[in-house]
GROMACS .gro file of C-alpha atoms in nm:
model
  277
    1MET     CA    1   8.785  10.302  10.719
    2PHE     CA    2   8.739  10.335  10.384
    3PHE     CA    3   8.335  10.397  10.473
    4PHE     CA    4   8.431  10.706  10.729
    5THR     CA    5   8.710  10.887  10.449
    6LYS     CA    6   8.426  10.837  10.182
    7LEU     CA    7   8.166  11.017  10.431
    8ALA     CA    8   8.399  11.295  10.548
    9GLY     CA    9   8.472  11.355  10.157
   10ALA     CA   10   8.134  11.419  10.104
   11LEU     CA   11   8.055  11.623  10.376
   12LEU     CA   12   8.384  11.829  10.319
   13LYS     CA   13   8.280  11.885   9.936
   14PRO     CA   14   8.233  12.260   9.872
   15LEU     CA   15   7.899  12.235   9.762
   16SER     CA   16   7.770  12.069  10.077
   17LEU     CA   17   7.989  12.317  10.287
   18VAL     CA   18   7.766  12.604  10.131
   19VAL     CA   19   7.462  12.425  10.182
   20ILE     CA   20   7.552  12.354  10.563
   21ALA     CA   21   7.676  12.747  10.569
   22LEU     CA   22   7.318  12.866  10.427
   23LEU     CA   23   7.182  12.663  10.674
   24VAL     CA   24   7.300  12.763  10.971
   25GLY     CA   25   7.310  13.112  10.875
   26LEU     CA   26   6.913  13.035  10.784
   27LEU     CA   27   6.854  12.915  11.134
   28MET     CA   28   7.055  13.187  11.351
   29ALA     CA   29   6.821  13.445  11.154
   30ALA     CA   30   6.497  13.268  11.177
   31PHE     CA   31   6.526  13.136  11.564
   32THR     CA   32   6.797  13.329  11.742
   33ARG     CA   33   6.897  13.706  11.827
   34PHE     CA   34   7.205  13.686  11.566
   35ARG     CA   35   6.966  13.768  11.331
   36ARG     CA   36   7.224  14.060  11.146
   37THR     CA   37   7.508  13.765  11.197
   38GLY     CA   38   7.311  13.508  11.031
   39LEU     CA   39   7.148  13.695  10.732
   40ALA     CA   40   7.580  13.802  10.688
   41LEU     CA   41   7.640  13.481  10.656
   42MET     CA   42   7.406  13.371  10.403
   43GLY     CA   43   7.540  13.665  10.229
   44VAL     CA   44   7.873  13.573  10.257
   45THR     CA   45   7.815  13.186  10.148
   46THR     CA   46   7.639  13.276   9.845
   47LEU     CA   47   7.880  13.514   9.717
   48ALA     CA   48   8.130  13.207   9.787
   49LEU     CA   49   7.906  12.986   9.569
   50ALA     CA   50   7.928  13.231   9.271
   51LEU     CA   51   8.316  13.295   9.306
   52ILE     CA   52   8.365  12.915   9.302
   53SER     CA   53   8.169  12.839   8.983
   54TRP     CA   54   8.334  13.135   8.839
   55TRP     CA   55   8.589  12.981   8.583
   56PRO     CA   56   8.907  13.232   8.720
   57VAL     CA   57   8.883  13.097   9.031
   58SER     CA   58   8.822  12.722   8.913
   59ASN     CA   59   9.093  12.719   8.661
   60SER     CA   60   9.312  12.905   8.956
   61LEU     CA   61   9.234  12.620   9.163
   62MET     CA   62   9.260  12.345   8.922
   63ALA     CA   63   9.585  12.447   8.765
   64PRO     CA   64   9.854  12.383   8.984
   65LEU     CA   65   9.729  12.004   9.036
   66GLU     CA   66   9.719  11.934   8.671
   67SER     CA   67  10.089  12.114   8.586
   68GLY     CA   68  10.278  11.798   8.761
   69TYR     CA   69  10.333  11.577   8.473
   70PRO     CA   70  10.326  11.665   8.047
   71PRO     CA   71  10.153  11.469   7.787
   72LEU     CA   72  10.273  11.128   7.697
   73ALA     CA   73  10.410  11.146   7.320
   74VAL     CA   74  10.358  10.835   7.091
   75SER     CA   75  10.561  10.972   6.828
   76THR     CA   76  10.818  11.258   6.796
   77PRO     CA   77  10.713  11.480   7.062
   78ALA     CA   78  10.545  11.854   6.956
   79GLU     CA   79  10.673  11.997   7.273
   80PRO     CA   80  11.003  11.968   7.441
   81THR     CA   81  10.836  11.906   7.781
   82GLU     CA   82  10.641  11.588   7.642
   83GLN     CA   83  10.734  11.291   7.733
   84MET     CA   84  10.732  10.971   7.444
   85LEU     CA   85  10.593  10.642   7.509
   86PRO     CA   86  10.861  10.352   7.541
   87GLN     CA   87  10.877  10.073   7.277
   88ASP     CA   88  10.890   9.816   7.524
   89VAL     CA   89  10.569   9.896   7.750
   90ALA     CA   90  10.403   9.599   7.896
   91ALA     CA   91  10.134   9.734   8.097
   92ILE     CA   92   9.887  10.040   8.065
   93VAL     CA   93   9.687  10.085   8.336
   94VAL     CA   94   9.361  10.293   8.337
   95LEU     CA   95   9.255  10.404   8.713
   96GLY     CA   96   8.907  10.424   8.796
   97GLY     CA   97   8.700  10.716   8.752
   98GLY     CA   98   8.351  10.659   8.869
   99ALA     CA   99   8.063  10.389   8.701
  100VAL     CA  100   7.708  10.274   8.731
  101ASP     CA  101   7.627   9.919   8.663
  102ASP     CA  102   7.309   9.968   8.462
  103PRO     CA  103   7.263   9.699   8.187
  104SER     CA  104   6.934   9.940   8.051
  105LEU     CA  105   7.215  10.170   7.980
  106PRO     CA  106   7.451  10.124   7.672
  107VAL     CA  107   7.828  10.040   7.808
  108SER     CA  108   7.969  10.415   7.717
  109ALA     CA  109   7.677  10.560   7.955
  110GLN     CA  110   7.754  10.339   8.208
  111LEU     CA  111   8.083  10.485   8.273
  112SER     CA  112   8.126  10.835   8.386
  113ALA     CA  113   8.240  11.131   8.172
  114THR     CA  114   8.651  11.101   8.354
  115SER     CA  115   8.615  10.730   8.328
  116LEU     CA  116   8.555  10.744   7.985
  117GLN     CA  117   8.809  11.007   7.920
  118ARG     CA  118   9.084  10.782   8.088
  119LEU     CA  119   8.961  10.465   7.886
  120ILE     CA  120   9.012  10.634   7.566
  121GLU     CA  121   9.332  10.769   7.648
  122GLY     CA  122   9.453  10.473   7.752
  123ILE     CA  123   9.325  10.242   7.415
  124ARG     CA  124   9.504  10.543   7.212
  125LEU     CA  125   9.859  10.448   7.426
  126TRP     CA  126   9.727  10.082   7.387
  127ARG     CA  127   9.679  10.122   6.977
  128MET     CA  128  10.056  10.270   6.950
  129ARG     CA  129  10.181   9.948   7.217
  130PRO     CA  130   9.921   9.687   7.108
  131ASP     CA  131  10.161   9.397   7.262
  132ALA     CA  132  10.084   9.568   7.599
  133LEU     CA  133   9.845   9.462   7.870
  134LEU     CA  134   9.567   9.715   7.924
  135VAL     CA  135   9.444   9.699   8.271
  136THR     CA  136   9.097   9.840   8.393
  137SER     CA  137   9.011   9.888   8.767
  138GLY     CA  138   8.794  10.016   9.002
  139ALA     CA  139   8.519   9.861   9.231
  140LEU     CA  140   8.128   9.953   9.274
  141PRO     CA  141   7.900   9.926   9.571
  142ARG     CA  142   7.727   9.669   9.423
  143GLY     CA  143   7.664   9.477   9.044
  144ARG     CA  144   7.979   9.471   8.798
  145SER     CA  145   8.275   9.631   8.867
  146GLN     CA  146   8.421   9.978   8.714
  147ALA     CA  147   8.709   9.756   8.600
  148ALA     CA  148   8.476   9.508   8.416
  149ILE     CA  149   8.199   9.783   8.268
  150ALA     CA  150   8.605   9.945   8.125
  151ALA     CA  151   8.704   9.615   7.983
  152ASP     CA  152   8.351   9.586   7.772
  153MET     CA  153   8.393   9.881   7.708
  154ALA     CA  154   8.757   9.851   7.591
  155VAL     CA  155   8.655   9.533   7.391
  156ALA     CA  156   8.368   9.695   7.228
  157LEU     CA  157   8.632   9.956   7.081
  158GLY     CA  158   8.858   9.692   6.941
  159VAL     CA  159   9.129   9.561   7.220
  160PRO     CA  160   9.100   9.174   7.221
  161ARG     CA  161   8.960   9.042   7.582
  162GLY     CA  162   9.287   8.835   7.618
  163GLN     CA  163   9.504   9.166   7.651
  164ILE     CA  164   9.314   9.294   7.901
  165ARG     CA  165   9.331   9.225   8.308
  166THR     CA  166   9.077   9.411   8.586
  167LEU     CA  167   9.138   9.467   8.901
  168PRO     CA  168   8.762   9.432   9.004
  169ALA     CA  169   8.837   9.490   9.386
  170ALA     CA  170   9.033   9.859   9.407
  171ARG     CA  171   8.822  10.080   9.579
  172ASN     CA  172   9.047  10.360   9.612
  173THR     CA  173   9.362  10.485   9.434
  174ALA     CA  174   9.580  10.310   9.716
  175GLU     CA  175   9.399   9.962   9.667
  176GLU     CA  176   9.439  10.030   9.320
  177ALA     CA  177   9.820  10.026   9.337
  178ALA     CA  178   9.814   9.758   9.567
  179ALA     CA  179   9.608   9.547   9.350
  180TYR     CA  180   9.811   9.583   9.030
  181ASP     CA  181  10.134   9.524   9.229
  182GLY     CA  182   9.957   9.192   9.306
  183LEU     CA  183   9.876   9.161   8.978
  184VAL     CA  184  10.268   9.184   8.863
  185ALA     CA  185  10.346   8.918   9.150
  186SER     CA  186  10.112   8.687   9.009
  187ALA     CA  187  10.220   8.736   8.626
  188GLY     CA  188  10.570   8.691   8.723
  189GLY     CA  189  10.468   8.326   8.859
  190ASP     CA  190  10.689   8.164   9.120
  191GLY     CA  191  10.905   7.865   9.160
  192ALA     CA  192  11.036   7.711   8.815
  193SER     CA  193  10.752   7.871   8.648
  194ALA     CA  194  10.930   8.252   8.769
  195ASP     CA  195  10.921   8.457   8.490
  196PRO     CA  196  11.190   8.724   8.634
  197VAL     CA  197  11.170   8.959   8.280
  198LYS     CA  198  10.791   8.949   8.234
  199ALA     CA  199  10.774   9.073   8.631
  200ALA     CA  200  11.034   9.329   8.507
  201ALA     CA  201  10.893   9.474   8.228
  202LEU     CA  202  10.562   9.496   8.434
  203ARG     CA  203  10.667   9.681   8.729
  204LYS     CA  204  10.680   9.973   8.505
  205PRO     CA  205  10.322  10.043   8.368
  206VAL     CA  206  10.191  10.328   8.209
  207VAL     CA  207   9.955  10.519   8.447
  208VAL     CA  208   9.649  10.648   8.317
  209SER     CA  209   9.453  10.903   8.483
  210SER     CA  210   9.324  11.270   8.522
  211ALA     CA  211   9.586  11.538   8.532
  212SER     CA  212   9.518  11.643   8.868
  213HIS     CA  213   9.468  11.329   9.003
  214LEU     CA  214   9.797  11.177   8.843
  215PRO     CA  215  10.070  11.266   9.121
  216ARG     CA  216   9.882  11.131   9.405
  217ALA     CA  217   9.819  10.818   9.207
  218ILE     CA  218  10.197  10.803   9.090
  219ALA     CA  219  10.342  10.814   9.460
  220GLU     CA  220  10.098  10.545   9.548
  221PHE     CA  221  10.245  10.366   9.300
  222LYS     CA  222  10.580  10.413   9.432
  223ARG     CA  223  10.528  10.334   9.755
  224HIS     CA  224  10.452   9.929   9.584
  225GLY     CA  225  10.865   9.978   9.453
  226LEU     CA  226  10.700  10.006   9.096
  227GLU     CA  227  10.841  10.257   8.844
  228PRO     CA  228  10.531  10.392   8.664
  229LEU     CA  229  10.560  10.657   8.401
  230PRO     CA  230  10.220  10.892   8.406
  231ALA     CA  231  10.000  10.954   8.123
  232PRO     CA  232   9.739  11.265   8.226
  233THR     CA  233   9.441  11.357   8.060
  234ALA     CA  234   9.107  11.464   8.163
  235HIS     CA  235   9.209  11.822   8.202
  236ARG     CA  236   9.011  12.069   8.340
  237SER     CA  237   9.192  12.372   8.373
  238ILE     CA  238   9.193  12.495   8.015
  239PRO     CA  239   9.294  12.857   7.915
  240GLN     CA  240   9.033  13.087   7.875
  241ARG     CA  241   8.961  13.441   7.827
  242PHE     CA  242   8.642  13.682   7.849
  243ALA     CA  243   8.522  13.623   7.512
  244ARG     CA  244   8.149  13.585   7.537
  245PRO     CA  245   7.888  13.726   7.778
  246GLY     CA  246   7.856  13.366   7.968
  247ASP     CA  247   8.211  13.361   8.076
  248PHE     CA  248   8.111  13.649   8.295
  249ALA     CA  249   7.877  13.423   8.500
  250PRO     CA  250   7.907  13.126   8.710
  251GLN     CA  251   7.885  12.759   8.549
  252ALA     CA  252   7.782  12.437   8.673
  253ASP     CA  253   8.052  12.310   8.485
  254ASP     CA  254   8.327  12.518   8.629
  255LEU     CA  255   8.228  12.423   8.995
  256ARG     CA  256   8.267  12.113   8.916
  257THR     CA  257   8.636  12.173   8.880
  258THR     CA  258   8.624  12.371   9.241
  259GLU     CA  259   8.496  12.053   9.367
  260ALA     CA  260   8.742  11.818   9.162
  261ALA     CA  261   9.037  12.038   9.278
  262TRP     CA  262   8.898  12.045   9.643
  263HIS     CA  263   8.861  11.696   9.641
  264GLU     CA  264   9.229  11.609   9.516
  265TYR     CA  265   9.372  11.853   9.749
  266LEU     CA  266   9.182  11.678  10.035
  267GLY     CA  267   9.338  11.355   9.875
  268ARG     CA  268   9.695  11.478   9.904
  269MET     CA  269   9.623  11.604  10.236
  270TRP     CA  270   9.512  11.212  10.367
  271ALA     CA  271   9.788  11.073  10.199
  272TRP     CA  272  10.018  11.285  10.368
  273LEU     CA  273   9.843  11.218  10.711
  274ARG     CA  274   9.887  10.834  10.573
  275GLY     CA  275  10.285  10.900  10.555
  276GLY     CA  276  10.246  10.909  10.165
  277LYS     CA  277  10.442  11.205   9.964
   0.00000   0.00000   0.00000
């Protein structure tokens, strides 16, 4: 099932759909009697590609996804909407966002830009609460896990190895939440060694992820009876205005924003089909 969900996600990406539509239009124009229809399909698809690569469109798609939670403040909130980082935080969970295991690269280059932003935010919060555990997460098909690579990066940035826990087998958001729930259960112990106070504190983790992804992640953690505190980062819907000539042109980075938004809409639909919220 995991393989098929990832395959469906790859095929349903906006750029994949654009390529498929262009190929269908080309085949219709070249090899069938529906030449005009094929040319029209190619023209409409090209226009659609330009639009989804333009910041007013990409920001409009992404903004509703990123408005779910305010930033997490570590001191007096600058805005009334900001939440405070609690004093008794027991764990800060940084969700995975992609990585590659390549020892020829510096560890900072092995993490994707999204993973690096999430990890930096997690470390920023951890520095305010250094008694907390920093939990990194994410699997890779081969080699070291995302969780291990992120842990190495955290150590390089000053987090003691003893304060880090990893969830190296989690391949998606649902598995990350389940893996953390298992970590809480094992940390609490059982029988005579049980520590209910520690287990209760760990059940209220700070969860760090991209702002657009966080509502779905929080829902997964809550499904396991956890009480997560959201810490959004890696915002992509940045307020802009037409100030430079380049603002009128499609940009590859804006296409990535559209793809990220589309991925999250598909993820929420899949969570809904699975019975999530």
